[in-house]
Amino acid sequence: MSAASASAEPTVAAGTPPRSSVPDPTQGSTRPAEAADVHTRILRCMLAVDDCYAYWQHVDEDVPVADRARVAFERRWFGTKSEARVRTIMTDMIERFDAYPEALALFRRLGTVPSNLRPFLCHVHTQLADPIYRRFTGEWLPTRREQGLTTLDRDTVARWVDGLQAGRWGASTCIKFASNLLATALDVGLVSGRRDPRKLPPIPVPDVILGYVLYLLRGVRIDGSLTDNPYLCSLGVTKATFRSFAARVPGIRFAELGGVIDLAWLEPSLTAWGLRYLGAST
């Protein structure tokens, strides 16, 4: 193991964030945080995998955020989409990716990202930027799976949306929320079928995606712990099943003794991890 690997070997009790034996630049109040304010952007922009990928490839961080939609339209980052549509897309791209600068810089450096990984990467960043989508995919859907429920329908999702903040949205808006939440989850593979009843299929998540989530969340302030959070739960990894997945995650060495989980970070940063493992997948 390299010196860099040996310098960051956190020992964690199950369900708690890692503690490193050396100062960790990803820790502290300067870390980016998951979005907490509820919004309705998913009514206008869903997973948008192709648009996300175009953004990673074209974004120029030297262009001020206020000018970026205009530049994206003029340079056709998103093809022939209208200027109004580009402004809508850009609002989401900035919240999903610019808010997590190391991740965005990594995607730009990689250039090419395998098509089978893109929906999962977009899913995780949509979760970060959207509290409703995060709760839907990271709490509500996993709970249904745990209860042995294998189907769902749009009306059930609409009632769930209304129950989040009763009376805030009208019935038609709740239905639109439900339709778009289901369509977004469908694009990731978390649900199947375009008509009711939709099914909850097995989630074939590539191991490298679990590594991305762990390395990304190590540097993000979230409501949860590194081993128990909506991001992993949405991909089928719960606090109870973390052990069965962790041993095969690239860039992580996992051990457990006396109920204490030991995670060794074999790469010093998300960037180093991504260039080694996501880059190797290209």
mmCIF file of C-alpha atoms in Angstrom:
data_model
loop_
_atom_site.group_PDB
_atom_site.id
_atom_site.type_symbol
_atom_site.label_atom_id
_atom_site.label_comp_id
_atom_site.label_asym_id
_atom_site.label_seq_id
_atom_site.Cartn_x
_atom_site.Cartn_y
_atom_site.Cartn_z
ATOM 1 C CA MET A 1 0.000 0.000 0.000
ATOM 2 C CA SER A 2 1.252 3.472 -0.892
ATOM 3 C CA ALA A 3 2.086 6.175 1.619
ATOM 4 C CA ALA A 4 -0.979 8.079 0.481
ATOM 5 C CA SER A 5 -3.127 5.028 1.156
ATOM 6 C CA ALA A 6 -1.706 4.419 4.586
ATOM 7 C CA SER A 7 -2.201 8.022 5.668
ATOM 8 C CA ALA A 8 -5.994 7.901 5.494
ATOM 9 C CA GLU A 9 -7.383 4.809 7.155
ATOM 10 C CA PRO A 10 -10.518 5.761 9.102
ATOM 11 C CA THR A 11 -11.961 3.435 11.683
ATOM 12 C CA VAL A 12 -15.705 3.868 11.928
ATOM 13 C CA ALA A 13 -18.441 2.401 14.009
ATOM 14 C CA ALA A 14 -21.209 1.125 11.783
ATOM 15 C CA GLY A 15 -23.396 4.014 10.647
ATOM 16 C CA THR A 16 -20.975 6.807 11.550
ATOM 17 C CA PRO A 17 -18.734 8.943 9.341
ATOM 18 C CA PRO A 18 -15.071 7.929 8.999
ATOM 19 C CA ARG A 19 -12.388 9.388 11.239
ATOM 20 C CA SER A 20 -8.973 9.827 9.684
ATOM 21 C CA SER A 21 -5.710 9.727 11.587
ATOM 22 C CA VAL A 22 -4.400 12.689 9.584
ATOM 23 C CA PRO A 23 -5.940 16.062 8.667
ATOM 24 C CA ASP A 24 -8.401 15.554 5.819
ATOM 25 C CA PRO A 25 -8.920 18.496 3.459
ATOM 26 C CA THR A 26 -12.385 17.197 2.594
ATOM 27 C CA GLN A 27 -13.583 17.796 6.149
ATOM 28 C CA GLY A 28 -14.795 21.033 7.721
ATOM 29 C CA SER A 29 -17.322 23.796 7.155
ATOM 30 C CA THR A 30 -15.961 24.596 3.687
ATOM 31 C CA ARG A 31 -17.252 21.324 2.287
ATOM 32 C CA PRO A 32 -20.179 21.613 -0.132
ATOM 33 C CA ALA A 33 -23.515 20.403 1.194
ATOM 34 C CA GLU A 34 -26.517 18.605 -0.220
ATOM 35 C CA ALA A 35 -29.409 20.908 -1.129
ATOM 36 C CA ALA A 36 -31.980 21.353 1.637
ATOM 37 C CA ASP A 37 -34.540 23.766 0.125
ATOM 38 C CA VAL A 38 -37.508 22.123 -1.593
ATOM 39 C CA HIS A 39 -38.061 23.254 -5.188
ATOM 40 C CA THR A 40 -39.944 22.214 -8.332
ATOM 41 C CA ARG A 41 -37.140 22.022 -10.900
ATOM 42 C CA ILE A 42 -37.829 18.353 -11.629
ATOM 43 C CA LEU A 43 -41.109 19.497 -13.184
ATOM 44 C CA ARG A 44 -39.021 21.089 -15.942
ATOM 45 C CA CYS A 45 -35.813 19.048 -16.058
ATOM 46 C CA MET A 46 -35.571 15.355 -15.230
ATOM 47 C CA LEU A 47 -32.476 13.143 -15.331
ATOM 48 C CA ALA A 48 -31.316 14.645 -18.652
ATOM 49 C CA VAL A 49 -28.375 12.275 -19.084
ATOM 50 C CA ASP A 50 -27.388 13.545 -22.525
ATOM 51 C CA ASP A 51 -27.570 17.170 -21.396
ATOM 52 C CA CYS A 52 -25.477 16.411 -18.308
ATOM 53 C CA TYR A 53 -22.871 14.689 -20.439
ATOM 54 C CA ALA A 54 -22.789 17.622 -22.859
ATOM 55 C CA TYR A 55 -22.346 19.978 -19.923
ATOM 56 C CA TRP A 56 -19.374 18.012 -18.564
ATOM 57 C CA GLN A 57 -17.701 18.150 -21.949
ATOM 58 C CA HIS A 58 -18.326 21.802 -22.790
ATOM 59 C CA VAL A 59 -18.529 23.793 -19.568
ATOM 60 C CA ASP A 60 -15.978 26.564 -19.228
ATOM 61 C CA GLU A 61 -15.652 27.452 -15.573
ATOM 62 C CA ASP A 62 -13.975 30.734 -16.518
ATOM 63 C CA VAL A 63 -17.310 31.897 -17.957
ATOM 64 C CA PRO A 64 -19.323 33.598 -15.173
ATOM 65 C CA VAL A 65 -22.402 31.659 -14.111
ATOM 66 C CA ALA A 66 -24.611 34.596 -15.080
ATOM 67 C CA ASP A 67 -23.356 34.372 -18.688
ATOM 68 C CA ARG A 68 -23.178 30.625 -19.006
ATOM 69 C CA ALA A 69 -26.650 29.981 -20.426
ATOM 70 C CA ARG A 70 -26.065 32.559 -23.171
ATOM 71 C CA VAL A 71 -22.692 31.043 -24.044
ATOM 72 C CA ALA A 72 -24.150 27.513 -24.000
ATOM 73 C CA PHE A 73 -26.893 28.566 -26.418
ATOM 74 C CA GLU A 74 -24.562 30.445 -28.752
ATOM 75 C CA ARG A 75 -22.065 27.570 -28.858
ATOM 76 C CA ARG A 76 -24.780 24.902 -29.111
ATOM 77 C CA TRP A 77 -23.650 22.885 -26.107
ATOM 78 C CA PHE A 78 -27.056 21.198 -26.115
ATOM 79 C CA GLY A 79 -27.601 20.999 -29.842
ATOM 80 C CA THR A 80 -30.544 22.854 -31.354
ATOM 81 C CA LYS A 81 -32.515 23.410 -28.135
ATOM 82 C CA SER A 82 -34.144 26.833 -27.767
ATOM 83 C CA GLU A 83 -32.563 29.553 -25.687
ATOM 84 C CA ALA A 84 -35.369 29.272 -23.129
ATOM 85 C CA ARG A 85 -34.824 25.523 -22.822
ATOM 86 C CA VAL A 86 -31.070 26.008 -22.472
ATOM 87 C CA ARG A 87 -31.662 28.443 -19.595
ATOM 88 C CA THR A 88 -33.813 25.820 -17.850
ATOM 89 C CA ILE A 89 -31.201 23.116 -18.347
ATOM 90 C CA MET A 90 -28.379 25.362 -17.173
ATOM 91 C CA THR A 91 -30.171 26.171 -13.934
ATOM 92 C CA ASP A 92 -30.152 22.483 -13.062
ATOM 93 C CA MET A 93 -26.621 21.805 -14.318
ATOM 94 C CA ILE A 94 -25.191 24.524 -12.105
ATOM 95 C CA GLU A 95 -27.010 23.196 -9.028
ATOM 96 C CA ARG A 96 -26.140 19.560 -9.754
ATOM 97 C CA PHE A 97 -22.492 19.961 -10.695
ATOM 98 C CA ASP A 98 -21.003 23.412 -10.063
ATOM 99 C CA ALA A 99 -22.070 23.093 -6.431
ATOM 100 C CA TYR A 100 -19.649 20.121 -6.193
ATOM 101 C CA PRO A 101 -16.575 21.494 -7.948
ATOM 102 C CA GLU A 102 -14.220 18.542 -7.495
ATOM 103 C CA ALA A 103 -16.744 16.221 -9.138
ATOM 104 C CA LEU A 104 -17.285 18.605 -12.055
ATOM 105 C CA ALA A 105 -13.544 19.038 -12.534
ATOM 106 C CA LEU A 106 -13.159 15.252 -12.548
ATOM 107 C CA PHE A 107 -15.820 14.804 -15.239
ATOM 108 C CA ARG A 108 -14.149 17.457 -17.360
ATOM 109 C CA ARG A 109 -10.751 15.775 -17.025
ATOM 110 C CA LEU A 110 -12.150 12.375 -17.905
ATOM 111 C CA GLY A 111 -13.697 13.633 -21.116
ATOM 112 C CA THR A 112 -15.347 10.302 -21.932
ATOM 113 C CA VAL A 113 -17.539 8.523 -19.385
ATOM 114 C CA PRO A 114 -18.976 5.077 -20.251
ATOM 115 C CA SER A 115 -22.636 5.274 -21.247
ATOM 116 C CA ASN A 116 -23.682 2.630 -18.697
ATOM 117 C CA LEU A 117 -22.332 4.759 -15.840
ATOM 118 C CA ARG A 118 -23.787 8.113 -16.871
ATOM 119 C CA PRO A 119 -27.365 7.556 -15.607
ATOM 120 C CA PHE A 120 -26.096 6.568 -12.147
ATOM 121 C CA LEU A 121 -23.758 9.559 -11.921
ATOM 122 C CA CYS A 122 -26.566 11.892 -12.984
ATOM 123 C CA HIS A 123 -28.882 10.214 -10.474
ATOM 124 C CA VAL A 124 -26.525 10.818 -7.542
ATOM 125 C CA HIS A 125 -26.073 14.470 -8.458
ATOM 126 C CA THR A 126 -29.819 14.929 -8.964
ATOM 127 C CA GLN A 127 -30.279 13.553 -5.465
ATOM 128 C CA LEU A 128 -27.743 16.038 -4.123
ATOM 129 C CA ALA A 129 -29.538 18.946 -5.761
ATOM 130 C CA ASP A 130 -33.174 17.929 -5.158
ATOM 131 C CA PRO A 131 -34.503 17.017 -1.688
ATOM 132 C CA ILE A 132 -37.779 15.602 -3.051
ATOM 133 C CA TYR A 133 -36.049 13.313 -5.546
ATOM 134 C CA ARG A 134 -33.589 12.314 -2.807
ATOM 135 C CA ARG A 135 -36.409 11.312 -0.467
ATOM 136 C CA PHE A 136 -38.342 9.545 -3.232
ATOM 137 C CA THR A 137 -35.430 7.412 -4.413
ATOM 138 C CA GLY A 138 -33.432 7.188 -1.199
ATOM 139 C CA GLU A 139 -36.180 6.694 1.380
ATOM 140 C CA TRP A 140 -39.615 5.961 -0.063
ATOM 141 C CA LEU A 141 -38.684 3.455 -2.777
ATOM 142 C CA PRO A 142 -36.249 1.537 -0.496
ATOM 143 C CA THR A 143 -38.940 1.374 2.207
ATOM 144 C CA ARG A 144 -41.378 -0.165 -0.253
ATOM 145 C CA ARG A 145 -38.773 -2.742 -1.227
ATOM 146 C CA GLU A 146 -38.136 -3.591 2.421
ATOM 147 C CA GLN A 147 -41.876 -4.028 2.952
ATOM 148 C CA GLY A 148 -42.010 -6.537 0.110
ATOM 149 C CA LEU A 149 -43.999 -4.239 -2.185
ATOM 150 C CA THR A 150 -42.981 -4.826 -5.774
ATOM 151 C CA THR A 151 -45.177 -2.349 -7.656
ATOM 152 C CA LEU A 152 -46.318 1.274 -7.489
ATOM 153 C CA ASP A 153 -48.436 3.644 -9.547
ATOM 154 C CA ARG A 154 -48.574 7.323 -10.336
ATOM 155 C CA ASP A 155 -51.518 8.079 -8.050
ATOM 156 C CA THR A 156 -49.726 6.523 -5.071
ATOM 157 C CA VAL A 157 -46.658 8.648 -5.772
ATOM 158 C CA ALA A 158 -48.821 11.756 -6.172
ATOM 159 C CA ARG A 159 -50.370 11.145 -2.744
ATOM 160 C CA TRP A 160 -46.878 10.728 -1.297
ATOM 161 C CA VAL A 161 -45.819 14.057 -2.827
ATOM 162 C CA ASP A 162 -48.879 15.803 -1.417
ATOM 163 C CA GLY A 163 -48.141 14.339 2.002
ATOM 164 C CA LEU A 164 -44.683 15.912 2.091
ATOM 165 C CA GLN A 165 -46.195 19.357 2.584
ATOM 166 C CA ALA A 166 -49.959 18.923 2.585
ATOM 167 C CA GLY A 167 -51.768 21.545 0.555
ATOM 168 C CA ARG A 168 -48.661 23.241 -0.836
ATOM 169 C CA TRP A 169 -49.309 22.015 -4.379
ATOM 170 C CA GLY A 170 -52.534 21.424 -6.277
ATOM 171 C CA ALA A 171 -53.605 18.014 -7.513
ATOM 172 C CA SER A 172 -52.340 18.589 -11.057
ATOM 173 C CA THR A 173 -48.903 19.631 -9.774
ATOM 174 C CA CYS A 174 -48.686 16.551 -7.555
ATOM 175 C CA ILE A 175 -49.547 14.386 -10.569
ATOM 176 C CA LYS A 176 -46.840 16.128 -12.606
ATOM 177 C CA PHE A 177 -44.357 15.572 -9.775
ATOM 178 C CA ALA A 178 -45.301 11.889 -9.689
ATOM 179 C CA SER A 179 -44.948 11.475 -13.459
ATOM 180 C CA ASN A 180 -41.539 13.123 -13.537
ATOM 181 C CA LEU A 181 -40.219 11.357 -10.458
ATOM 182 C CA LEU A 182 -41.197 8.011 -11.982
ATOM 183 C CA ALA A 183 -39.732 8.912 -15.375
ATOM 184 C CA THR A 184 -36.465 9.985 -13.767
ATOM 185 C CA ALA A 185 -36.243 6.820 -11.686
ATOM 186 C CA LEU A 186 -37.039 4.806 -14.821
ATOM 187 C CA ASP A 187 -34.070 6.341 -16.634
ATOM 188 C CA VAL A 188 -31.808 5.131 -13.814
ATOM 189 C CA GLY A 189 -33.383 1.672 -13.631
ATOM 190 C CA LEU A 190 -34.872 2.083 -10.157
ATOM 191 C CA VAL A 191 -38.356 1.374 -11.524
ATOM 192 C CA SER A 192 -39.452 -0.371 -14.700
ATOM 193 C CA GLY A 193 -42.393 0.153 -17.006
ATOM 194 C CA ARG A 194 -43.967 3.299 -18.422
ATOM 195 C CA ARG A 195 -47.518 2.390 -17.451
ATOM 196 C CA ASP A 196 -49.123 1.573 -14.127
ATOM 197 C CA PRO A 197 -48.445 -0.491 -12.240
ATOM 198 C CA ARG A 198 -44.703 0.170 -12.409
ATOM 199 C CA LYS A 199 -42.377 -2.462 -10.988
ATOM 200 C CA LEU A 200 -39.449 -2.279 -8.595
ATOM 201 C CA PRO A 201 -36.795 -4.428 -10.295
ATOM 202 C CA PRO A 202 -33.402 -5.525 -8.958
ATOM 203 C CA ILE A 203 -30.882 -2.695 -9.238
ATOM 204 C CA PRO A 204 -27.740 -3.831 -11.122
ATOM 205 C CA VAL A 205 -25.410 -1.123 -9.866
ATOM 206 C CA PRO A 206 -21.794 -1.261 -11.113
ATOM 207 C CA ASP A 207 -19.353 -1.534 -8.208
ATOM 208 C CA VAL A 208 -17.493 1.529 -9.484
ATOM 209 C CA ILE A 209 -20.615 3.648 -8.881
ATOM 210 C CA LEU A 210 -20.629 2.648 -5.209
ATOM 211 C CA GLY A 211 -17.005 3.746 -5.034
ATOM 212 C CA TYR A 212 -17.923 7.079 -6.611
ATOM 213 C CA VAL A 213 -20.678 7.628 -4.052
ATOM 214 C CA LEU A 214 -18.401 6.905 -1.106
ATOM 215 C CA TYR A 215 -15.553 9.103 -2.336
ATOM 216 C CA LEU A 216 -17.943 11.909 -3.319
ATOM 217 C CA LEU A 217 -19.869 11.903 -0.037
ATOM 218 C CA ARG A 218 -16.637 11.856 1.937
ATOM 219 C CA GLY A 219 -16.318 15.512 0.932
ATOM 220 C CA VAL A 220 -19.981 16.560 1.142
ATOM 221 C CA ARG A 221 -22.056 17.484 4.174
ATOM 222 C CA ILE A 222 -25.150 15.267 4.198
ATOM 223 C CA ASP A 223 -27.950 14.369 6.576
ATOM 224 C CA GLY A 224 -26.810 10.847 7.299
ATOM 225 C CA SER A 225 -23.595 8.909 7.625
ATOM 226 C CA LEU A 226 -21.158 7.541 5.111
ATOM 227 C CA THR A 227 -22.469 4.004 5.538
ATOM 228 C CA ASP A 228 -26.180 4.829 5.925
ATOM 229 C CA ASN A 229 -27.609 7.496 3.621
ATOM 230 C CA PRO A 230 -30.245 8.002 0.878
ATOM 231 C CA TYR A 231 -27.613 7.900 -1.873
ATOM 232 C CA LEU A 232 -26.490 4.361 -1.119
ATOM 233 C CA CYS A 233 -30.004 3.263 -0.114
ATOM 234 C CA SER A 234 -31.341 4.311 -3.512
ATOM 235 C CA LEU A 235 -28.850 1.887 -5.075
ATOM 236 C CA GLY A 236 -29.829 -1.001 -2.825
ATOM 237 C CA VAL A 237 -27.112 -0.555 -0.192
ATOM 238 C CA THR A 238 -28.577 -0.116 3.289
ATOM 239 C CA LYS A 239 -26.946 0.006 6.706
ATOM 240 C CA ALA A 240 -27.765 -3.693 7.071
ATOM 241 C CA THR A 241 -26.302 -4.692 3.697
ATOM 242 C CA PHE A 242 -23.328 -2.318 3.570
ATOM 243 C CA ARG A 243 -20.921 -5.059 4.623
ATOM 244 C CA SER A 244 -21.864 -7.320 1.721
ATOM 245 C CA PHE A 245 -21.168 -4.561 -0.813
ATOM 246 C CA ALA A 246 -18.163 -2.797 0.705
ATOM 247 C CA ALA A 247 -15.664 -5.593 0.137
ATOM 248 C CA ARG A 248 -15.965 -5.283 -3.632
ATOM 249 C CA VAL A 249 -15.945 -1.494 -3.978
ATOM 250 C CA PRO A 250 -12.829 -0.330 -5.874
ATOM 251 C CA GLY A 251 -10.545 1.998 -3.952
ATOM 252 C CA ILE A 252 -11.864 0.901 -0.558
ATOM 253 C CA ARG A 253 -10.420 -1.709 1.792
ATOM 254 C CA PHE A 254 -13.066 -2.970 4.166
ATOM 255 C CA ALA A 255 -12.728 -4.876 7.398
ATOM 256 C CA GLU A 256 -14.885 -5.393 10.468
ATOM 257 C CA LEU A 257 -13.936 -6.439 13.971
ATOM 258 C CA GLY A 258 -16.161 -6.429 17.012
ATOM 259 C CA GLY A 259 -18.888 -4.456 15.277
ATOM 260 C CA VAL A 260 -16.485 -1.714 14.191
ATOM 261 C CA ILE A 261 -16.155 -1.032 10.460
ATOM 262 C CA ASP A 262 -12.726 -0.150 9.183
ATOM 263 C CA LEU A 263 -12.630 1.646 5.831
ATOM 264 C CA ALA A 264 -9.241 2.336 4.303
ATOM 265 C CA TRP A 265 -9.261 4.977 1.584
ATOM 266 C CA LEU A 266 -6.794 3.669 -0.967
ATOM 267 C CA GLU A 267 -6.837 6.933 -2.942
ATOM 268 C CA PRO A 268 -6.220 10.365 -1.380
ATOM 269 C CA SER A 269 -9.122 12.175 -3.086
ATOM 270 C CA LEU A 270 -12.164 11.853 -5.327
ATOM 271 C CA THR A 271 -10.071 13.132 -8.228
ATOM 272 C CA ALA A 272 -7.358 10.515 -7.768
ATOM 273 C CA TRP A 273 -9.953 7.781 -7.346
ATOM 274 C CA GLY A 274 -11.929 8.863 -10.409
ATOM 275 C CA LEU A 275 -8.922 9.133 -12.696
ATOM 276 C CA ARG A 276 -7.897 5.632 -11.699
ATOM 277 C CA TYR A 277 -11.234 3.841 -11.706
ATOM 278 C CA LEU A 278 -13.678 5.854 -13.810
ATOM 279 C CA GLY A 279 -10.866 6.605 -16.232
ATOM 280 C CA ALA A 280 -10.023 2.924 -16.467
ATOM 281 C CA SER A 281 -13.621 2.261 -17.462
ATOM 282 C CA THR A 282 -13.517 4.540 -20.478
#
